[in-house]
């Protein structure tokens, strides 16, 4: 929230900040996934996959959103680097409100889940270059869809109480 004269208002979603966070996320998450792929034991990936697999068509959207965030956070945790883990966790927390607005339909959820599973398969195989490529593509694609969606729906979002700034 931010001060607005004598009252308070919800801070606008800043599109430029979303773009900057995506650049940051890509650097940090790719570094983390490369460390994870270099581990001798990558069996902890199974826990993340089970987390993804618990979502089905009856799962509430809020749960899909939480698990999608946790996917990135837990994948960074596997790297064993606390700085990278905290960086991803903080970035995902910062993006939470905007991401919640983007994941509005089944197609978006299905695309994200397919991309998450492909990333996990590459990590499980120890393919650092492939995992990094898939993760980069996922982050950039998500950013592009999110920024475009928020930009195109500014008026509708404003009508629902969400301000979107440049």
JSON list of C-alpha atoms in Angstrom, two decimals:
[
{"chain": "A", "resi": 1, "resn": "UNK", "atom": "CA", "xyz": [0.00, 0.00, 0.00]},
{"chain": "A", "resi": 2, "resn": "UNK", "atom": "CA", "xyz": [1.07, 3.61, -0.37]},
{"chain": "A", "resi": 3, "resn": "UNK", "atom": "CA", "xyz": [-0.02, 6.98, 0.96]},
{"chain": "A", "resi": 4, "resn": "UNK", "atom": "CA", "xyz": [-2.51, 8.90, -1.18]},
{"chain": "A", "resi": 5, "resn": "UNK", "atom": "CA", "xyz": [-3.14, 12.31, 0.37]},
{"chain": "A", "resi": 6, "resn": "UNK", "atom": "CA", "xyz": [-4.85, 11.64, 3.67]},
{"chain": "A", "resi": 7, "resn": "UNK", "atom": "CA", "xyz": [-5.66, 8.03, 2.83]},
{"chain": "A", "resi": 8, "resn": "UNK", "atom": "CA", "xyz": [-4.01, 4.88, 1.65]},
{"chain": "A", "resi": 9, "resn": "UNK", "atom": "CA", "xyz": [-4.24, 3.10, -1.65]},
{"chain": "A", "resi": 10, "resn": "UNK", "atom": "CA", "xyz": [-2.97, -0.16, -3.14]},
{"chain": "A", "resi": 11, "resn": "UNK", "atom": "CA", "xyz": [0.32, 0.44, -4.93]},
{"chain": "A", "resi": 12, "resn": "UNK", "atom": "CA", "xyz": [0.07, 0.18, -8.70]},
{"chain": "A", "resi": 13, "resn": "UNK", "atom": "CA", "xyz": [1.64, -2.81, -10.42]},
{"chain": "A", "resi": 14, "resn": "UNK", "atom": "CA", "xyz": [4.78, -1.45, -12.03]},
{"chain": "A", "resi": 15, "resn": "UNK", "atom": "CA", "xyz": [5.42, -3.00, -15.47]},
{"chain": "A", "resi": 16, "resn": "UNK", "atom": "CA", "xyz": [9.03, -1.76, -15.60]},
{"chain": "A", "resi": 17, "resn": "UNK", "atom": "CA", "xyz": [9.69, -3.42, -12.25]},
{"chain": "A", "resi": 18, "resn": "UNK", "atom": "CA", "xyz": [8.21, -6.69, -13.53]},
{"chain": "A", "resi": 19, "resn": "UNK", "atom": "CA", "xyz": [10.64, -6.61, -16.44]},
{"chain": "A", "resi": 20, "resn": "UNK", "atom": "CA", "xyz": [13.58, -5.91, -14.12]},
{"chain": "A", "resi": 21, "resn": "UNK", "atom": "CA", "xyz": [12.61, -8.70, -11.74]},
{"chain": "A", "resi": 22, "resn": "UNK", "atom": "CA", "xyz": [12.49, -11.14, -14.66]},
{"chain": "A", "resi": 23, "resn": "UNK", "atom": "CA", "xyz": [16.08, -10.26, -15.61]},
{"chain": "A", "resi": 24, "resn": "UNK", "atom": "CA", "xyz": [17.13, -10.74, -12.00]},
{"chain": "A", "resi": 25, "resn": "UNK", "atom": "CA", "xyz": [15.21, -14.03, -11.69]},
{"chain": "A", "resi": 26, "resn": "UNK", "atom": "CA", "xyz": [16.72, -15.40, -14.85]},
{"chain": "A", "resi": 27, "resn": "UNK", "atom": "CA", "xyz": [20.27, -14.75, -13.63]},
{"chain": "A", "resi": 28, "resn": "UNK", "atom": "CA", "xyz": [19.67, -16.11, -10.13]},
{"chain": "A", "resi": 29, "resn": "UNK", "atom": "CA", "xyz": [17.49, -19.10, -11.03]},
{"chain": "A", "resi": 30, "resn": "UNK", "atom": "CA", "xyz": [19.75, -20.23, -13.86]},
{"chain": "A", "resi": 31, "resn": "UNK", "atom": "CA", "xyz": [22.75, -20.09, -11.51]},
{"chain": "A", "resi": 32, "resn": "UNK", "atom": "CA", "xyz": [20.81, -22.15, -8.95]},
{"chain": "A", "resi": 33, "resn": "UNK", "atom": "CA", "xyz": [19.64, -24.74, -11.48]},
{"chain": "A", "resi": 34, "resn": "UNK", "atom": "CA", "xyz": [23.17, -25.21, -12.80]},
{"chain": "A", "resi": 35, "resn": "UNK", "atom": "CA", "xyz": [24.36, -25.96, -9.25]},
{"chain": "A", "resi": 36, "resn": "UNK", "atom": "CA", "xyz": [21.48, -28.37, -8.76]},
{"chain": "A", "resi": 37, "resn": "UNK", "atom": "CA", "xyz": [22.28, -30.22, -12.01]},
{"chain": "A", "resi": 38, "resn": "UNK", "atom": "CA", "xyz": [25.87, -30.65, -10.83]},
{"chain": "A", "resi": 39, "resn": "UNK", "atom": "CA", "xyz": [24.79, -32.50, -7.67]},
{"chain": "A", "resi": 40, "resn": "UNK", "atom": "CA", "xyz": [25.46, -36.23, -7.51]},
{"chain": "A", "resi": 41, "resn": "UNK", "atom": "CA", "xyz": [22.08, -36.85, -5.86]},
{"chain": "A", "resi": 42, "resn": "UNK", "atom": "CA", "xyz": [19.20, -35.02, -7.52]},
{"chain": "A", "resi": 43, "resn": "UNK", "atom": "CA", "xyz": [16.49, -37.28, -6.11]},
{"chain": "A", "resi": 44, "resn": "UNK", "atom": "CA", "xyz": [14.93, -34.33, -4.20]},
{"chain": "A", "resi": 45, "resn": "UNK", "atom": "CA", "xyz": [13.48, -33.33, -7.59]},
{"chain": "A", "resi": 46, "resn": "UNK", "atom": "CA", "xyz": [10.92, -36.08, -6.96]},
{"chain": "A", "resi": 47, "resn": "UNK", "atom": "CA", "xyz": [9.45, -34.07, -4.07]},
{"chain": "A", "resi": 48, "resn": "UNK", "atom": "CA", "xyz": [8.99, -31.04, -6.31]},
{"chain": "A", "resi": 49, "resn": "UNK", "atom": "CA", "xyz": [7.40, -33.18, -9.01]},
{"chain": "A", "resi": 50, "resn": "UNK", "atom": "CA", "xyz": [5.00, -34.68, -6.46]},
{"chain": "A", "resi": 51, "resn": "UNK", "atom": "CA", "xyz": [4.10, -31.16, -5.38]},
{"chain": "A", "resi": 52, "resn": "UNK", "atom": "CA", "xyz": [3.22, -30.28, -9.00]},
{"chain": "A", "resi": 53, "resn": "UNK", "atom": "CA", "xyz": [1.31, -33.54, -9.47]},
{"chain": "A", "resi": 54, "resn": "UNK", "atom": "CA", "xyz": [-1.01, -32.84, -6.54]},
{"chain": "A", "resi": 55, "resn": "UNK", "atom": "CA", "xyz": [-2.78, -30.19, -8.65]},
{"chain": "A", "resi": 56, "resn": "UNK", "atom": "CA", "xyz": [-5.67, -31.30, -10.81]},
{"chain": "A", "resi": 57, "resn": "UNK", "atom": "CA", "xyz": [-8.75, -29.75, -12.38]},
{"chain": "A", "resi": 58, "resn": "UNK", "atom": "CA", "xyz": [-10.48, -29.49, -8.99]},
{"chain": "A", "resi": 59, "resn": "UNK", "atom": "CA", "xyz": [-7.61, -27.66, -7.31]},
{"chain": "A", "resi": 60, "resn": "UNK", "atom": "CA", "xyz": [-8.44, -24.03, -6.44]},
{"chain": "A", "resi": 61, "resn": "UNK", "atom": "CA", "xyz": [-6.59, -21.38, -8.45]},
{"chain": "A", "resi": 62, "resn": "UNK", "atom": "CA", "xyz": [-4.94, -20.04, -5.29]},
{"chain": "A", "resi": 63, "resn": "UNK", "atom": "CA", "xyz": [-3.32, -23.43, -4.71]},
{"chain": "A", "resi": 64, "resn": "UNK", "atom": "CA", "xyz": [-2.03, -23.58, -8.30]},
{"chain": "A", "resi": 65, "resn": "UNK", "atom": "CA", "xyz": [-0.55, -20.14, -7.76]},
{"chain": "A", "resi": 66, "resn": "UNK", "atom": "CA", "xyz": [1.13, -21.11, -4.49]},
{"chain": "A", "resi": 67, "resn": "UNK", "atom": "CA", "xyz": [2.57, -24.33, -5.90]},
{"chain": "A", "resi": 68, "resn": "UNK", "atom": "CA", "xyz": [3.81, -22.49, -9.00]},
{"chain": "A", "resi": 69, "resn": "UNK", "atom": "CA", "xyz": [5.71, -20.09, -6.74]},
{"chain": "A", "resi": 70, "resn": "UNK", "atom": "CA", "xyz": [6.97, -22.92, -4.54]},
{"chain": "A", "resi": 71, "resn": "UNK", "atom": "CA", "xyz": [8.26, -24.75, -7.63]},
{"chain": "A", "resi": 72, "resn": "UNK", "atom": "CA", "xyz": [10.77, -21.97, -8.30]},
{"chain": "A", "resi": 73, "resn": "UNK", "atom": "CA", "xyz": [11.65, -21.46, -4.64]},
{"chain": "A", "resi": 74, "resn": "UNK", "atom": "CA", "xyz": [12.19, -25.15, -3.90]},
{"chain": "A", "resi": 75, "resn": "UNK", "atom": "CA", "xyz": [14.18, -25.69, -7.08]},
{"chain": "A", "resi": 76, "resn": "UNK", "atom": "CA", "xyz": [16.51, -22.88, -5.96]},
{"chain": "A", "resi": 77, "resn": "UNK", "atom": "CA", "xyz": [16.70, -24.42, -2.47]},
{"chain": "A", "resi": 78, "resn": "UNK", "atom": "CA", "xyz": [18.03, -27.66, -3.99]},
{"chain": "A", "resi": 79, "resn": "UNK", "atom": "CA", "xyz": [21.10, -25.78, -5.21]},
{"chain": "A", "resi": 80, "resn": "UNK", "atom": "CA", "xyz": [22.37, -25.61, -1.63]},
{"chain": "A", "resi": 81, "resn": "UNK", "atom": "CA", "xyz": [23.19, -21.93, -2.04]},
{"chain": "A", "resi": 82, "resn": "UNK", "atom": "CA", "xyz": [21.28, -19.93, 0.56]},
{"chain": "A", "resi": 83, "resn": "UNK", "atom": "CA", "xyz": [21.86, -16.60, -1.22]},
{"chain": "A", "resi": 84, "resn": "UNK", "atom": "CA", "xyz": [20.37, -17.88, -4.47]},
{"chain": "A", "resi": 85, "resn": "UNK", "atom": "CA", "xyz": [17.49, -19.51, -2.59]},
{"chain": "A", "resi": 86, "resn": "UNK", "atom": "CA", "xyz": [16.65, -16.28, -0.72]},
{"chain": "A", "resi": 87, "resn": "UNK", "atom": "CA", "xyz": [16.97, -14.25, -3.91]},
{"chain": "A", "resi": 88, "resn": "UNK", "atom": "CA", "xyz": [14.45, -16.45, -5.73]},
{"chain": "A", "resi": 89, "resn": "UNK", "atom": "CA", "xyz": [12.11, -16.54, -2.73]},
{"chain": "A", "resi": 90, "resn": "UNK", "atom": "CA", "xyz": [12.16, -12.75, -2.39]},
{"chain": "A", "resi": 91, "resn": "UNK", "atom": "CA", "xyz": [11.64, -12.18, -6.13]},
{"chain": "A", "resi": 92, "resn": "UNK", "atom": "CA", "xyz": [8.71, -14.62, -6.23]},
{"chain": "A", "resi": 93, "resn": "UNK", "atom": "CA", "xyz": [7.14, -12.92, -3.21]},
{"chain": "A", "resi": 94, "resn": "UNK", "atom": "CA", "xyz": [7.52, -9.55, -4.92]},
{"chain": "A", "resi": 95, "resn": "UNK", "atom": "CA", "xyz": [5.85, -10.94, -8.07]},
{"chain": "A", "resi": 96, "resn": "UNK", "atom": "CA", "xyz": [3.03, -12.68, -6.25]},
{"chain": "A", "resi": 97, "resn": "UNK", "atom": "CA", "xyz": [0.27, -10.12, -6.82]},
{"chain": "A", "resi": 98, "resn": "UNK", "atom": "CA", "xyz": [1.03, -9.65, -10.52]},
{"chain": "A", "resi": 99, "resn": "UNK", "atom": "CA", "xyz": [1.45, -13.41, -11.13]},
{"chain": "A", "resi": 100, "resn": "UNK", "atom": "CA", "xyz": [-1.90, -14.09, -9.49]},
{"chain": "A", "resi": 101, "resn": "UNK", "atom": "CA", "xyz": [-3.54, -11.83, -12.06]},
{"chain": "A", "resi": 102, "resn": "UNK", "atom": "CA", "xyz": [-1.81, -13.61, -14.97]},
{"chain": "A", "resi": 103, "resn": "UNK", "atom": "CA", "xyz": [-2.64, -17.20, -14.07]},
{"chain": "A", "resi": 104, "resn": "UNK", "atom": "CA", "xyz": [-6.34, -16.79, -14.81]},
{"chain": "A", "resi": 105, "resn": "UNK", "atom": "CA", "xyz": [-7.15, -19.62, -17.18]},
{"chain": "A", "resi": 106, "resn": "UNK", "atom": "CA", "xyz": [-6.61, -23.32, -17.72]},
{"chain": "A", "resi": 107, "resn": "UNK", "atom": "CA", "xyz": [-4.38, -22.77, -20.76]},
{"chain": "A", "resi": 108, "resn": "UNK", "atom": "CA", "xyz": [-1.95, -20.65, -18.72]},
{"chain": "A", "resi": 109, "resn": "UNK", "atom": "CA", "xyz": [-1.90, -23.22, -15.93]},
{"chain": "A", "resi": 110, "resn": "UNK", "atom": "CA", "xyz": [-1.38, -26.10, -18.36]},
{"chain": "A", "resi": 111, "resn": "UNK", "atom": "CA", "xyz": [1.46, -24.33, -20.15]},
{"chain": "A", "resi": 112, "resn": "UNK", "atom": "CA", "xyz": [3.23, -23.50, -16.87]},
{"chain": "A", "resi": 113, "resn": "UNK", "atom": "CA", "xyz": [2.88, -27.07, -15.58]},
{"chain": "A", "resi": 114, "resn": "UNK", "atom": "CA", "xyz": [4.21, -28.57, -18.82]},
{"chain": "A", "resi": 115, "resn": "UNK", "atom": "CA", "xyz": [7.19, -26.20, -18.71]},
{"chain": "A", "resi": 116, "resn": "UNK", "atom": "CA", "xyz": [7.81, -27.01, -15.03]},
{"chain": "A", "resi": 117, "resn": "UNK", "atom": "CA", "xyz": [7.79, -30.75, -15.74]},
{"chain": "A", "resi": 118, "resn": "UNK", "atom": "CA", "xyz": [10.20, -30.33, -18.68]},
{"chain": "A", "resi": 119, "resn": "UNK", "atom": "CA", "xyz": [12.57, -28.33, -16.46]},
{"chain": "A", "resi": 120, "resn": "UNK", "atom": "CA", "xyz": [12.46, -31.04, -13.79]},
{"chain": "A", "resi": 121, "resn": "UNK", "atom": "CA", "xyz": [13.16, -33.77, -16.36]},
{"chain": "A", "resi": 122, "resn": "UNK", "atom": "CA", "xyz": [16.27, -31.89, -17.52]},
{"chain": "A", "resi": 123, "resn": "UNK", "atom": "CA", "xyz": [17.44, -31.42, -13.92]},
{"chain": "A", "resi": 124, "resn": "UNK", "atom": "CA", "xyz": [16.82, -35.09, -13.13]},
{"chain": "A", "resi": 125, "resn": "UNK", "atom": "CA", "xyz": [18.98, -36.02, -16.15]},
{"chain": "A", "resi": 126, "resn": "UNK", "atom": "CA", "xyz": [21.72, -33.63, -15.00]},
{"chain": "A", "resi": 127, "resn": "UNK", "atom": "CA", "xyz": [21.48, -31.62, -18.23]},
{"chain": "A", "resi": 128, "resn": "UNK", "atom": "CA", "xyz": [22.55, -28.22, -16.95]},
{"chain": "A", "resi": 129, "resn": "UNK", "atom": "CA", "xyz": [22.51, -26.52, -20.37]},
{"chain": "A", "resi": 130, "resn": "UNK", "atom": "CA", "xyz": [19.07, -27.90, -21.26]},
{"chain": "A", "resi": 131, "resn": "UNK", "atom": "CA", "xyz": [17.64, -27.12, -17.80]},
{"chain": "A", "resi": 132, "resn": "UNK", "atom": "CA", "xyz": [19.04, -23.57, -17.98]},
{"chain": "A", "resi": 133, "resn": "UNK", "atom": "CA", "xyz": [17.63, -23.09, -21.50]},
{"chain": "A", "resi": 134, "resn": "UNK", "atom": "CA", "xyz": [14.18, -24.35, -20.50]},
{"chain": "A", "resi": 135, "resn": "UNK", "atom": "CA", "xyz": [14.14, -22.27, -17.32]},
{"chain": "A", "resi": 136, "resn": "UNK", "atom": "CA", "xyz": [15.25, -19.11, -19.15]},
{"chain": "A", "resi": 137, "resn": "UNK", "atom": "CA", "xyz": [12.58, -19.64, -21.78]},
{"chain": "A", "resi": 138, "resn": "UNK", "atom": "CA", "xyz": [9.97, -20.20, -19.06]},
{"chain": "A", "resi": 139, "resn": "UNK", "atom": "CA", "xyz": [10.90, -17.03, -17.16]},
{"chain": "A", "resi": 140, "resn": "UNK", "atom": "CA", "xyz": [11.10, -14.84, -20.28]},
{"chain": "A", "resi": 141, "resn": "UNK", "atom": "CA", "xyz": [7.87, -16.26, -21.70]},
{"chain": "A", "resi": 142, "resn": "UNK", "atom": "CA", "xyz": [6.07, -15.77, -18.39]},
{"chain": "A", "resi": 143, "resn": "UNK", "atom": "CA", "xyz": [7.34, -12.21, -18.17]},
{"chain": "A", "resi": 144, "resn": "UNK", "atom": "CA", "xyz": [6.27, -11.40, -21.72]},
{"chain": "A", "resi": 145, "resn": "UNK", "atom": "CA", "xyz": [2.79, -12.87, -21.22]},
{"chain": "A", "resi": 146, "resn": "UNK", "atom": "CA", "xyz": [2.37, -11.17, -17.86]},
{"chain": "A", "resi": 147, "resn": "UNK", "atom": "CA", "xyz": [3.48, -7.72, -19.00]},
{"chain": "A", "resi": 148, "resn": "UNK", "atom": "CA", "xyz": [1.41, -7.94, -22.19]},
{"chain": "A", "resi": 149, "resn": "UNK", "atom": "CA", "xyz": [-1.66, -9.16, -20.32]},
{"chain": "A", "resi": 150, "resn": "UNK", "atom": "CA", "xyz": [-1.41, -6.45, -17.67]},
{"chain": "A", "resi": 151, "resn": "UNK", "atom": "CA", "xyz": [-0.71, -3.75, -20.26]},
{"chain": "A", "resi": 152, "resn": "UNK", "atom": "CA", "xyz": [-3.65, -4.80, -22.46]},
{"chain": "A", "resi": 153, "resn": "UNK", "atom": "CA", "xyz": [-6.06, -5.15, -19.54]},
{"chain": "A", "resi": 154, "resn": "UNK", "atom": "CA", "xyz": [-5.20, -1.91, -17.69]},
{"chain": "A", "resi": 155, "resn": "UNK", "atom": "CA", "xyz": [-8.72, -0.55, -17.93]},
{"chain": "A", "resi": 156, "resn": "UNK", "atom": "CA", "xyz": [-10.37, -3.78, -16.81]},
{"chain": "A", "resi": 157, "resn": "UNK", "atom": "CA", "xyz": [-7.90, -4.17, -13.95]},
{"chain": "A", "resi": 158, "resn": "UNK", "atom": "CA", "xyz": [-8.47, -0.57, -12.87]},
{"chain": "A", "resi": 159, "resn": "UNK", "atom": "CA", "xyz": [-12.24, -1.26, -12.81]},
{"chain": "A", "resi": 160, "resn": "UNK", "atom": "CA", "xyz": [-11.49, -4.15, -10.41]},
{"chain": "A", "resi": 161, "resn": "UNK", "atom": "CA", "xyz": [-9.28, -1.97, -8.19]},
{"chain": "A", "resi": 162, "resn": "UNK", "atom": "CA", "xyz": [-5.82, -2.77, -9.61]},
{"chain": "A", "resi": 163, "resn": "UNK", "atom": "CA", "xyz": [-3.75, 0.10, -10.93]},
{"chain": "A", "resi": 164, "resn": "UNK", "atom": "CA", "xyz": [-1.06, -0.69, -13.50]},
{"chain": "A", "resi": 165, "resn": "UNK", "atom": "CA", "xyz": [1.77, 1.81, -13.96]},
{"chain": "A", "resi": 166, "resn": "UNK", "atom": "CA", "xyz": [4.53, 2.08, -16.54]}
]
